[in-house]
Amino acid sequence: MQNTLLLTIILPAAAAPFVYFLGKKSSRYPAFIIALICVINIALLSIIVPTILNGANHKYVESYYWIPVLHASFTLFADGISLSMAIITLILILAAALFSINYMQEKKGLAGYYTLLTLLSIGLVGVFITSNLMLFYFCWELMLLPSYFIIGGWGYREPYRAAFKFFIFTHAGAIFVLLGIGAIFMVTGDLDMFQTQNALKAANPELVKWILLSLTVGFAVKMAAVPVHMWLPDAHSEAPAPMSALLSGVIISAGAYAILRVSLGTVFPAVMATSFGSMFLHGLTIFGIISAFFGSLIALVETDIKRIIAYSSIAHMGYVLFGLSLFPFQEPVTGTVLHLVNHAVSKGLFFLSAGAVMKQLEIRDIREMGGLAGQMPITATSSTVAALSIAGVPPFACFMSEFLIFVGAFQAINIDNFYLIPTALMLVATVLSLAYALRFLSHVFLGSTKHEKATDPLSFMKTAMIILAVLTVALGVWPTFFTQLISSASLV
């Protein structure tokens, strides 16, 4: 099929009006439509897997006539990295839609909620499957607006305050991204990621340095790396659970993907052989370590059930930054992208499970919880799978991706001994991850029972959690599908 990638954007765009009007009559039908579109799009993307694995350049490209004055084609592409991210995004959106049926049923204005979720899916998938920097930026901003209105309209205590903070931070980051894209066009006269990669090698190195820094800072804001993380705890904790799952599972991962694809894959090759190139990678390492320790240590003392998981996201973006700093070694790049996939599933499950607990108990403080394992067995099992995966415990998903990152780190040590101490520190950070995961489980699900009437949530919430829990275990036991896809991609 020649228009496969275009269809993955057209289908949700065409469905958005139907989602809205059906949402006026029923709170279930819009969720079913979103879930169906996700299944269809996953099937469409699966069609091009053989092309990517077996093709000469391991890419699938669709190009359409668009803006000739900017020498810009409406170009959609997929390689092993972008396809992996798009597939896992659709799975998470499917789970969020199903979870919303029961979780959001008492809320008002659900037609708008599901319509915004549909639009958000276009932006999320679009970021991963375009090579045109202008189209990339359109999708980048399309992630922002629906997220703002979902957090503000259906959040918890002070939703619009958290949403506004999220908007200001991420839009400020987007300005840096736009400046970088504009500078790339000024230097190369092109907006295609792959065409500009070679053109930038002939550009003024000083200008390329500033382009690289501008783009990376902008992407790091969306990634919520320390010190530009301040929006994340409030946004994640105030958003409804399905939105928290997407924020932590996919939206911050989009920032990491953009650093890999645009900063490192497109701009960095022009300065890779210079001393600045080494300094840049070492800087990513340092910020990765800071993020990992900061997030883990705050998660160890936090008592709000959702803020614990939010700070855990900051910690795991530290692992990702550390993996990105090992560019262009194949093992850590594969491990880093696999970690984005595994973190998306595990953290999405973690937030949905926390949302189920909050829905049933109507409290947020883990000190007021306890003994829920016997009363909410499915929620407890899902939370345990998610927490142990986040902690890097085998055979759950995040263990294998963290293992690959550390294998790459030991390779890097043989070439640059700078990575010796950072690798040791990141190994210590994994211990902290296990500590806050066990603390979470013990406070919420073990000990004496404090809430006699607590039960597992309704069927659609359980279904969504079971889907992600099974996938978290499957990715830990058999990550081969994604590792083959990811390792087939070439960035330089």
CSV table of C-alpha atoms in Angstrom, one decimal:
chain,number,residue,atom,x,y,z
A,1,MET,CA,0.0,0.0,0.0
A,2,GLN,CA,1.6,3.3,-1.2
A,3,ASN,CA,-0.2,5.7,1.2
A,4,THR,CA,0.1,3.7,4.4
A,5,LEU,CA,1.7,6.4,6.6
A,6,LEU,CA,-0.6,9.1,5.2
A,7,LEU,CA,-3.6,7.0,6.2
A,8,THR,CA,-2.4,6.8,9.8
A,9,ILE,CA,-2.8,10.6,10.0
A,10,ILE,CA,-5.9,10.9,7.8
A,11,LEU,CA,-8.0,8.2,9.7
A,12,PRO,CA,-7.9,10.0,13.2
A,13,ALA,CA,-8.3,13.4,11.5
A,14,ALA,CA,-11.4,12.2,9.6
A,15,ALA,CA,-12.8,10.4,12.7
A,16,ALA,CA,-12.5,13.5,15.0
A,17,PRO,CA,-16.0,15.0,14.0
A,18,PHE,CA,-17.7,11.6,14.4
A,19,VAL,CA,-16.0,11.1,17.8
A,20,TYR,CA,-17.3,14.5,18.9
A,21,PHE,CA,-20.9,13.9,17.8
A,22,LEU,CA,-21.1,10.4,19.1
A,23,GLY,CA,-19.6,11.6,22.4
A,24,LYS,CA,-22.7,13.8,22.8
A,25,LYS,CA,-24.9,10.6,22.9
A,26,SER,CA,-22.6,8.1,24.6
A,27,SER,CA,-19.4,8.0,26.6
A,28,ARG,CA,-18.4,4.6,25.2
A,29,TYR,CA,-18.7,4.9,21.5
A,30,PRO,CA,-16.0,7.5,21.1
A,31,ALA,CA,-13.6,5.4,23.0
A,32,PHE,CA,-14.4,2.4,20.8
A,33,ILE,CA,-13.8,4.5,17.7
A,34,ILE,CA,-10.4,5.6,19.0
A,35,ALA,CA,-9.5,2.1,19.9
A,36,LEU,CA,-10.6,0.8,16.5
A,37,ILE,CA,-8.5,3.4,14.7
A,38,CYS,CA,-5.5,2.5,16.8
A,39,VAL,CA,-5.9,-1.2,15.9
A,40,ILE,CA,-6.2,-0.3,12.2
A,41,ASN,CA,-3.2,2.0,12.3
A,42,ILE,CA,-1.1,-0.7,14.0
A,43,ALA,CA,-2.1,-3.1,11.3
A,44,LEU,CA,-1.2,-0.5,8.6
A,45,LEU,CA,2.2,0.0,10.2
A,46,SER,CA,2.8,-3.7,10.5
A,47,ILE,CA,2.4,-4.0,6.7
A,48,ILE,CA,5.7,-2.0,6.2
A,49,VAL,CA,7.7,-4.0,8.7
A,50,PRO,CA,9.1,-6.4,6.1
A,51,THR,CA,10.1,-3.4,3.9
A,52,ILE,CA,12.0,-1.9,6.7
A,53,LEU,CA,13.8,-5.1,7.8
A,54,ASN,CA,14.6,-6.4,4.4
A,55,GLY,CA,14.9,-3.2,2.2
A,56,ALA,CA,18.2,-1.9,1.0
A,57,ASN,CA,18.2,1.3,3.1
A,58,HIS,CA,15.8,0.0,5.8
A,59,LYS,CA,13.4,2.8,5.3
A,60,TYR,CA,9.9,3.4,4.0
A,61,VAL,CA,9.2,6.8,2.5
A,62,GLU,CA,6.1,8.6,1.2
A,63,SER,CA,6.5,12.1,-0.3
A,64,TYR,CA,3.8,14.5,-1.4
A,65,TYR,CA,3.8,17.9,-3.1
A,66,TRP,CA,3.5,20.6,-0.4
A,67,ILE,CA,5.3,24.0,-0.2
A,68,PRO,CA,7.6,24.6,-3.2
A,69,VAL,CA,8.8,28.0,-2.0
A,70,LEU,CA,10.4,26.3,1.0
A,71,HIS,CA,11.6,23.4,-1.0
A,72,ALA,CA,9.4,21.3,1.3
A,73,SER,CA,7.7,18.1,0.5
A,74,PHE,CA,5.1,16.6,2.8
A,75,THR,CA,7.4,13.7,3.6
A,76,LEU,CA,6.4,10.8,5.8
A,77,PHE,CA,8.9,8.1,6.6
A,78,ALA,CA,9.5,5.1,8.8
A,79,ASP,CA,12.6,3.3,9.9
A,80,GLY,CA,13.0,0.8,12.7
A,81,ILE,CA,13.2,3.6,15.3
A,82,SER,CA,10.3,5.7,14.2
A,83,LEU,CA,8.1,2.7,13.6
A,84,SER,CA,8.8,1.3,17.0
A,85,MET,CA,7.8,4.6,18.6
A,86,ALA,CA,4.7,4.9,16.5
A,87,ILE,CA,3.4,1.4,17.3
A,88,ILE,CA,3.9,1.7,21.0
A,89,THR,CA,2.2,5.2,21.0
A,90,LEU,CA,-0.9,3.7,19.3
A,91,ILE,CA,-0.9,0.8,21.9
A,92,LEU,CA,-0.8,3.3,24.7
A,93,ILE,CA,-3.6,5.5,23.2
A,94,LEU,CA,-5.7,2.4,22.7
A,95,ALA,CA,-5.2,1.5,26.4
A,96,ALA,CA,-5.9,5.1,27.5
A,97,ALA,CA,-9.2,5.2,25.5
A,98,LEU,CA,-10.5,1.9,27.0
A,99,PHE,CA,-9.5,2.9,30.5
A,100,SER,CA,-11.3,6.2,30.0
A,101,ILE,CA,-14.7,4.5,29.5
A,102,ASN,CA,-15.1,3.7,33.2
A,103,TYR,CA,-12.6,6.2,34.6
A,104,MET,CA,-14.2,9.2,33.0
A,105,GLN,CA,-17.8,8.1,33.0
A,106,GLU,CA,-18.9,10.5,35.8
A,107,LYS,CA,-17.2,13.5,34.1
A,108,LYS,CA,-18.9,16.1,32.0
A,109,GLY,CA,-18.1,17.2,28.4
A,110,LEU,CA,-16.7,13.8,27.4
A,111,ALA,CA,-17.3,14.6,23.7
A,112,GLY,CA,-14.6,17.2,23.9
A,113,TYR,CA,-12.3,15.0,25.9
A,114,TYR,CA,-12.4,12.2,23.3
A,115,THR,CA,-12.1,14.6,20.4
A,116,LEU,CA,-9.0,16.1,22.0
A,117,LEU,CA,-7.6,12.6,22.6
A,118,THR,CA,-8.1,11.9,18.9
A,119,LEU,CA,-6.3,15.1,17.9
A,120,LEU,CA,-3.5,14.3,20.3
A,121,SER,CA,-2.9,11.0,18.6
A,122,ILE,CA,-2.3,12.7,15.3
A,123,GLY,CA,0.4,14.9,16.8
A,124,LEU,CA,2.0,12.1,18.6
A,125,VAL,CA,2.2,9.7,15.7
A,126,GLY,CA,3.1,12.5,13.3
A,127,VAL,CA,6.2,13.5,15.3
A,128,PHE,CA,7.6,10.0,14.8
A,129,ILE,CA,6.8,9.5,11.1
A,130,THR,CA,7.8,12.7,9.4
A,131,SER,CA,11.3,13.7,8.1
A,132,ASN,CA,10.2,17.2,7.1
A,133,LEU,CA,11.2,19.6,9.9
A,134,MET,CA,8.3,22.0,9.3
A,135,LEU,CA,5.7,19.2,9.5
A,136,PHE,CA,7.6,17.8,12.5
A,137,TYR,CA,7.1,21.2,14.2
A,138,PHE,CA,3.4,21.3,13.3
A,139,CYS,CA,3.0,17.9,15.0
A,140,TRP,CA,5.2,19.0,17.9
A,141,GLU,CA,2.8,21.9,18.6
A,142,LEU,CA,-0.2,19.7,18.0
A,143,MET,CA,0.8,17.6,21.0
A,144,LEU,CA,0.7,20.7,23.2
A,145,LEU,CA,-2.8,22.1,22.7
A,146,PRO,CA,-4.9,19.0,23.2
A,147,SER,CA,-2.8,18.1,26.2
A,148,TYR,CA,-3.3,21.6,27.7
A,149,PHE,CA,-7.1,21.4,27.4
A,150,ILE,CA,-7.3,17.8,28.7
A,151,ILE,CA,-5.3,18.5,31.8
A,152,GLY,CA,-7.2,21.8,32.4
A,153,GLY,CA,-10.6,20.5,31.7
A,154,TRP,CA,-10.6,17.1,33.4
A,155,GLY,CA,-7.8,17.4,35.9
A,156,TYR,CA,-8.0,17.1,39.7
A,157,ARG,CA,-7.4,20.0,42.2
A,158,GLU,CA,-5.9,22.9,40.3
A,159,PRO,CA,-5.9,21.6,36.8
A,160,TYR,CA,-5.6,24.9,34.8
A,161,ARG,CA,-2.7,26.0,37.0
A,162,ALA,CA,-0.8,22.8,36.2
A,163,ALA,CA,-1.9,23.0,32.5
A,164,PHE,CA,-0.8,26.6,32.2
A,165,LYS,CA,2.6,25.7,33.7
A,166,PHE,CA,2.9,22.8,31.2
A,167,PHE,CA,1.9,25.1,28.4
A,168,ILE,CA,4.4,27.8,29.2
A,169,PHE,CA,7.4,25.5,29.7
A,170,THR,CA,6.8,23.4,26.7
A,171,HIS,CA,5.9,26.3,24.4
A,172,ALA,CA,9.1,28.1,25.5
A,173,GLY,CA,11.0,24.9,24.6
A,174,ALA,CA,9.2,24.9,21.2
A,175,ILE,CA,10.5,28.4,20.5
A,176,PHE,CA,14.1,27.1,20.8
A,177,VAL,CA,13.1,24.2,18.4
A,178,LEU,CA,11.6,26.6,15.9
A,179,LEU,CA,14.8,28.8,16.0
A,180,GLY,CA,16.9,25.7,15.4
A,181,ILE,CA,14.7,24.6,12.5
A,182,GLY,CA,14.8,28.1,11.0
A,183,ALA,CA,18.6,28.3,11.2
A,184,ILE,CA,18.8,24.9,9.5
A,185,PHE,CA,16.7,26.2,6.6
A,186,MET,CA,18.8,29.4,6.5
A,187,VAL,CA,22.0,27.4,6.2
A,188,THR,CA,20.9,24.5,4.0
A,189,GLY,CA,17.9,25.8,2.1
A,190,ASP,CA,16.2,22.5,2.9
A,191,LEU,CA,13.9,21.2,5.6
A,192,ASP,CA,14.3,17.4,5.2
A,193,MET,CA,16.2,15.8,8.1
A,194,PHE,CA,18.2,13.5,6.0
A,195,GLN,CA,19.0,16.0,3.2
A,196,THR,CA,20.2,18.6,5.7
A,197,GLN,CA,22.5,16.2,7.5
A,198,ASN,CA,25.1,16.3,4.7
A,199,ALA,CA,24.5,20.0,3.9
A,200,LEU,CA,25.3,21.0,7.6
A,201,LYS,CA,28.7,19.4,7.3
A,202,ALA,CA,29.7,22.2,5.0
A,203,ALA,CA,28.3,24.9,7.1
A,204,ASN,CA,30.0,27.2,9.6
A,205,PRO,CA,30.8,25.0,12.6
A,206,GLU,CA,30.2,27.8,15.1
A,207,LEU,CA,26.6,28.2,13.8
A,208,VAL,CA,26.1,24.5,13.8
A,209,LYS,CA,27.0,24.4,17.5
A,210,TRP,CA,24.3,27.0,18.3
A,211,ILE,CA,21.7,25.1,16.2
A,212,LEU,CA,22.6,21.9,18.1
A,213,LEU,CA,22.3,23.6,21.5
A,214,SER,CA,19.0,25.4,20.6
A,215,LEU,CA,17.3,22.2,19.4
A,216,THR,CA,18.6,20.1,22.3
A,217,VAL,CA,17.4,22.6,24.9
A,218,GLY,CA,14.0,22.8,23.3
A,219,PHE,CA,13.6,19.0,23.2
A,220,ALA,CA,15.0,18.6,26.7
A,221,VAL,CA,12.1,20.8,28.0
A,222,LYS,CA,9.6,18.3,26.6
A,223,MET,CA,11.7,15.5,27.9
A,224,ALA,CA,11.6,17.1,31.4
A,225,ALA,CA,15.3,16.6,32.0
A,226,VAL,CA,16.7,18.5,35.0
A,227,PRO,CA,16.8,21.5,35.3
A,228,VAL,CA,13.9,22.1,32.9
A,229,HIS,CA,11.6,19.6,34.5
A,230,MET,CA,9.5,21.8,36.8
A,231,TRP,CA,6.3,21.4,34.8
A,232,LEU,CA,6.2,17.7,34.9
A,233,PRO,CA,5.3,16.8,38.6
A,234,ASP,CA,2.3,19.2,38.6
A,235,ALA,CA,1.1,18.2,35.1
A,236,HIS,CA,1.4,14.5,35.7
A,237,SER,CA,-0.2,14.6,39.1
A,238,GLU,CA,-3.1,16.9,38.2
A,239,ALA,CA,-4.0,15.3,34.8
A,240,PRO,CA,-6.6,12.5,34.6
A,241,ALA,CA,-4.9,9.1,34.7
A,242,PRO,CA,-5.2,8.2,31.0
A,243,MET,CA,-3.6,11.6,30.2
A,244,SER,CA,-0.9,11.0,32.8
A,245,ALA,CA,-0.1,7.7,31.0
A,246,LEU,CA,0.3,9.4,27.7
A,247,LEU,CA,2.3,12.3,29.2
A,248,SER,CA,4.8,10.1,30.9
A,249,GLY,CA,4.7,7.2,28.5
A,250,VAL,CA,4.8,9.0,25.1
A,251,ILE,CA,5.0,12.8,25.2
A,252,ILE,CA,8.2,13.1,27.2
A,253,SER,CA,9.6,10.2,25.2
A,254,ALA,CA,8.9,12.3,22.1
A,255,GLY,CA,11.5,14.8,23.5
A,256,ALA,CA,14.1,12.0,23.8
A,257,TYR,CA,13.3,10.7,20.3
A,258,ALA,CA,13.7,14.3,18.9
A,259,ILE,CA,17.1,14.6,20.5
A,260,LEU,CA,18.2,11.3,18.9
A,261,ARG,CA,16.6,11.9,15.5
A,262,VAL,CA,17.2,15.7,15.0
A,263,SER,CA,19.9,16.8,17.4
A,264,LEU,CA,22.1,13.8,17.2
A,265,GLY,CA,21.0,12.3,13.9
A,266,THR,CA,20.8,15.4,11.8
A,267,VAL,CA,22.9,18.2,13.3
A,268,PHE,CA,25.5,16.5,15.5
A,269,PRO,CA,27.4,14.6,12.6
A,270,ALA,CA,28.7,18.1,11.4
A,271,VAL,CA,30.5,18.6,14.7
A,272,MET,CA,31.0,15.0,15.8
A,273,ALA,CA,34.8,15.0,15.1
A,274,THR,CA,35.4,18.2,17.0
A,275,SER,CA,36.2,18.8,20.6
A,276,PHE,CA,32.8,20.4,21.0
A,277,GLY,CA,31.3,17.1,19.9
A,278,SER,CA,32.8,15.3,22.9
A,279,MET,CA,31.9,18.1,25.3
A,280,PHE,CA,28.3,18.0,24.1
A,281,LEU,CA,28.0,14.2,24.7
A,282,HIS,CA,29.7,14.6,28.1
A,283,GLY,CA,27.2,17.3,28.9
A,284,LEU,CA,24.3,15.0,28.1
A,285,THR,CA,25.9,12.4,30.4
A,286,ILE,CA,26.1,14.9,33.3
A,287,PHE,CA,22.5,16.0,33.0
A,288,GLY,CA,21.4,12.4,32.7
A,289,ILE,CA,23.1,11.5,36.0
A,290,ILE,CA,21.6,14.6,37.7
A,291,SER,CA,18.1,13.7,36.4
A,292,ALA,CA,18.4,10.1,37.4
A,293,PHE,CA,19.4,10.9,41.0
A,294,PHE,CA,17.1,13.8,41.4
A,295,GLY,CA,14.0,12.0,40.3
A,296,SER,CA,14.8,8.8,42.3
A,297,LEU,CA,15.6,10.7,45.5
A,298,ILE,CA,12.4,12.8,45.4
A,299,ALA,CA,10.4,9.6,44.5
A,300,LEU,CA,11.8,8.0,47.7
A,301,VAL,CA,10.3,10.7,50.0
A,302,GLU,CA,7.2,11.7,48.1
A,303,THR,CA,3.8,10.6,49.5
A,304,ASP,CA,1.4,11.6,46.7
A,305,ILE,CA,0.8,8.4,44.7
A,306,LYS,CA,0.9,10.1,41.3
A,307,ARG,CA,3.9,12.4,42.1
A,308,ILE,CA,6.0,9.4,43.0
A,309,ILE,CA,5.4,8.0,39.5
A,310,ALA,CA,6.0,11.5,38.0
A,311,TYR,CA,9.4,11.9,39.6
A,312,SER,CA,10.2,8.3,38.5
A,313,SER,CA,9.7,9.6,34.9
A,314,ILE,CA,12.3,12.3,35.5
A,315,ALA,CA,14.7,9.6,36.8
A,316,HIS,CA,14.1,7.4,33.7
A,317,MET,CA,14.7,10.2,31.3
A,318,GLY,CA,18.1,10.4,33.1
A,319,TYR,CA,18.8,6.9,31.9
A,320,VAL,CA,17.7,7.9,28.4
A,321,LEU,CA,20.0,11.0,28.4
A,322,PHE,CA,22.8,8.8,29.6
A,323,GLY,CA,22.1,6.4,26.7
A,324,LEU,CA,21.9,9.2,24.2
A,325,SER,CA,25.3,10.5,25.4
A,326,LEU,CA,26.8,7.2,24.2
A,327,PHE,CA,25.9,8.0,20.5
A,328,PRO,CA,26.7,6.6,18.0
A,329,PHE,CA,27.5,3.2,19.5
A,330,GLN,CA,24.8,0.7,18.2
A,331,GLU,CA,24.1,-1.1,21.5
A,332,PRO,CA,23.3,1.9,23.6
A,333,VAL,CA,21.3,3.5,20.8
A,334,THR,CA,19.3,0.3,20.5
A,335,GLY,CA,19.0,0.1,24.2
A,336,THR,CA,17.9,3.7,24.5
A,337,VAL,CA,15.1,3.5,22.0
A,338,LEU,CA,14.1,0.1,23.4
A,339,HIS,CA,14.0,1.9,26.8
A,340,LEU,CA,11.7,4.5,25.4
A,341,VAL,CA,9.4,1.7,24.2
A,342,ASN,CA,9.6,-0.2,27.5
A,343,HIS,CA,9.2,2.9,29.7
A,344,ALA,CA,6.2,3.9,27.7
A,345,VAL,CA,4.4,0.6,28.4
A,346,SER,CA,5.6,0.3,32.0
A,347,LYS,CA,4.9,3.9,33.0
A,348,GLY,CA,1.6,4.0,31.2
A,349,LEU,CA,0.6,0.9,33.2
A,350,PHE,CA,1.9,2.4,36.4
A,351,PHE,CA,-0.2,5.6,36.0
A,352,LEU,CA,-3.3,3.6,35.0
A,353,SER,CA,-2.9,1.4,38.1
A,354,ALA,CA,-2.5,4.5,40.3
A,355,GLY,CA,-5.6,6.0,38.7
A,356,ALA,CA,-7.5,2.8,39.5
A,357,VAL,CA,-6.5,3.1,43.2
A,358,MET,CA,-7.4,6.8,43.3
A,359,LYS,CA,-10.7,6.1,41.7
A,360,GLN,CA,-11.6,3.4,44.2
A,361,LEU,CA,-10.3,5.1,47.4
A,362,GLU,CA,-10.6,8.8,46.5
A,363,ILE,CA,-7.3,9.5,48.3
A,364,ARG,CA,-3.8,10.2,47.0
A,365,ASP,CA,-1.5,9.9,50.1
A,366,ILE,CA,0.2,6.5,50.2
A,367,ARG,CA,0.4,6.7,54.0
A,368,GLU,CA,-3.4,6.4,54.1
A,369,MET,CA,-3.3,3.3,52.0
A,370,GLY,CA,-2.3,-0.3,52.7
A,371,GLY,CA,-3.4,-3.9,52.4
A,372,LEU,CA,-5.0,-3.4,49.0
A,373,ALA,CA,-3.4,-6.5,47.4
A,374,GLY,CA,-6.2,-8.8,48.7
A,375,GLN,CA,-9.0,-6.4,47.8
A,376,MET,CA,-7.7,-5.3,44.4
A,377,PRO,CA,-5.7,-8.3,43.1
A,378,ILE,CA,-5.7,-7.2,39.4
A,379,THR,CA,-4.7,-3.7,40.2
A,380,ALA,CA,-2.1,-5.0,42.7
A,381,THR,CA,-0.7,-7.4,40.1
A,382,SER,CA,-0.6,-4.6,37.4
A,383,SER,CA,1.1,-2.2,39.8
A,384,THR,CA,3.7,-4.8,40.8
A,385,VAL,CA,4.5,-5.6,37.1
A,386,ALA,CA,4.9,-1.9,36.4
A,387,ALA,CA,6.9,-1.1,39.5
A,388,LEU,CA,9.3,-4.0,39.1
A,389,SER,CA,9.8,-3.1,35.4
A,390,ILE,CA,10.5,0.5,36.3
A,391,ALA,CA,13.0,-0.8,38.9
A,392,GLY,CA,14.8,-2.8,36.2
A,393,VAL,CA,14.0,-6.2,37.6
A,394,PRO,CA,14.1,-9.2,35.2
A,395,PRO,CA,12.1,-10.6,33.4
A,396,PHE,CA,10.2,-7.3,33.0
A,397,ALA,CA,10.5,-4.9,30.1
A,398,CYS,CA,12.9,-2.2,31.4
A,399,PHE,CA,15.6,-4.6,32.5
A,400,MET,CA,16.6,-5.6,29.0
A,401,SER,CA,16.8,-2.0,27.7
A,402,GLU,CA,18.8,-0.9,30.7
A,403,PHE,CA,21.1,-3.8,30.3
A,404,LEU,CA,21.8,-2.8,26.6
A,405,ILE,CA,22.5,0.7,27.7
A,406,PHE,CA,25.1,-0.4,30.2
A,407,VAL,CA,26.6,-2.8,27.7
A,408,GLY,CA,27.1,0.2,25.4
A,409,ALA,CA,28.5,2.2,28.4
A,410,PHE,CA,31.2,-0.4,29.0
A,411,GLN,CA,32.1,-0.2,25.3
A,412,ALA,CA,32.4,3.5,25.5
A,413,ILE,CA,34.7,3.3,28.5
A,414,ASN,CA,37.2,1.4,26.3
A,415,ILE,CA,37.4,4.4,24.0
A,416,ASP,CA,36.8,7.3,26.4
A,417,ASN,CA,37.5,6.7,30.1
A,418,PHE,CA,35.3,9.7,31.0
A,419,TYR,CA,32.4,7.3,31.1
A,420,LEU,CA,33.8,5.2,33.9
A,421,ILE,CA,32.5,7.2,36.8
A,422,PRO,CA,29.2,8.1,35.2
A,423,THR,CA,28.5,4.4,34.4
A,424,ALA,CA,29.2,3.6,38.1
A,425,LEU,CA,26.8,6.3,39.2
A,426,MET,CA,24.1,5.2,36.9
A,427,LEU,CA,24.4,1.7,38.3
A,428,VAL,CA,23.8,3.2,41.7
A,429,ALA,CA,20.8,5.0,40.4
A,430,THR,CA,19.2,1.6,39.4
A,431,VAL,CA,19.4,0.6,43.1
A,432,LEU,CA,17.4,3.8,44.0
A,433,SER,CA,14.8,2.9,41.4
A,434,LEU,CA,14.3,-0.5,43.1
A,435,ALA,CA,14.1,1.3,46.5
A,436,TYR,CA,11.2,3.7,45.6
A,437,ALA,CA,9.4,0.9,43.6
A,438,LEU,CA,9.4,-1.4,46.7
A,439,ARG,CA,8.4,1.5,49.0
A,440,PHE,CA,5.5,2.3,46.7
A,441,LEU,CA,4.3,-1.4,46.7
A,442,SER,CA,4.7,-1.8,50.4
A,443,HIS,CA,2.8,1.3,51.3
A,444,VAL,CA,-0.1,0.8,48.9
A,445,PHE,CA,-0.7,-3.0,48.7
A,446,LEU,CA,1.0,-4.6,51.7
A,447,GLY,CA,0.4,-4.3,55.5
A,448,SER,CA,-2.9,-4.0,57.3
A,449,THR,CA,-6.1,-3.2,55.5
A,450,LYS,CA,-7.3,0.4,55.9
A,451,HIS,CA,-10.2,0.5,53.5
A,452,GLU,CA,-12.6,-2.4,53.8
A,453,LYS,CA,-14.8,-1.6,50.8
A,454,ALA,CA,-12.0,-1.3,48.2
A,455,THR,CA,-12.4,-3.5,45.1
A,456,ASP,CA,-10.9,-3.8,41.6
A,457,PRO,CA,-12.2,-1.2,39.1
A,458,LEU,CA,-14.8,-1.9,36.4
A,459,SER,CA,-14.1,-4.1,33.4
A,460,PHE,CA,-12.7,-1.6,30.8
A,461,MET,CA,-10.2,-0.2,33.3
A,462,LYS,CA,-9.1,-3.8,34.1
A,463,THR,CA,-8.9,-4.6,30.4
A,464,ALA,CA,-6.6,-1.7,29.7
A,465,MET,CA,-4.3,-2.6,32.7
A,466,ILE,CA,-4.2,-6.3,31.7
A,467,ILE,CA,-3.2,-5.4,28.1
A,468,LEU,CA,-0.2,-3.2,29.2
A,469,ALA,CA,0.8,-5.7,32.0
A,470,VAL,CA,0.9,-8.6,29.5
A,471,LEU,CA,2.9,-6.4,27.1
A,472,THR,CA,5.3,-5.4,29.9
A,473,VAL,CA,6.1,-9.0,30.6
A,474,ALA,CA,6.3,-10.0,26.9
A,475,LEU,CA,8.8,-7.2,26.2
A,476,GLY,CA,11.0,-8.4,29.0
A,477,VAL,CA,10.9,-12.0,27.9
A,478,TRP,CA,11.0,-11.5,24.1
A,479,PRO,CA,12.2,-8.0,23.0
A,480,THR,CA,13.4,-9.4,19.7
A,481,PHE,CA,10.8,-7.8,17.5
A,482,PHE,CA,11.7,-4.3,18.6
A,483,THR,CA,15.5,-4.9,18.9
A,484,GLN,CA,15.6,-6.1,15.3
A,485,LEU,CA,13.6,-3.1,14.1
A,486,ILE,CA,15.6,-0.6,16.1
A,487,SER,CA,19.0,-2.0,15.2
A,488,SER,CA,18.1,-1.9,11.5
A,489,ALA,CA,18.0,1.9,11.6
A,490,SER,CA,21.0,4.0,10.7
A,491,LEU,CA,21.4,7.5,12.1
A,492,VAL,CA,24.8,8.5,10.7
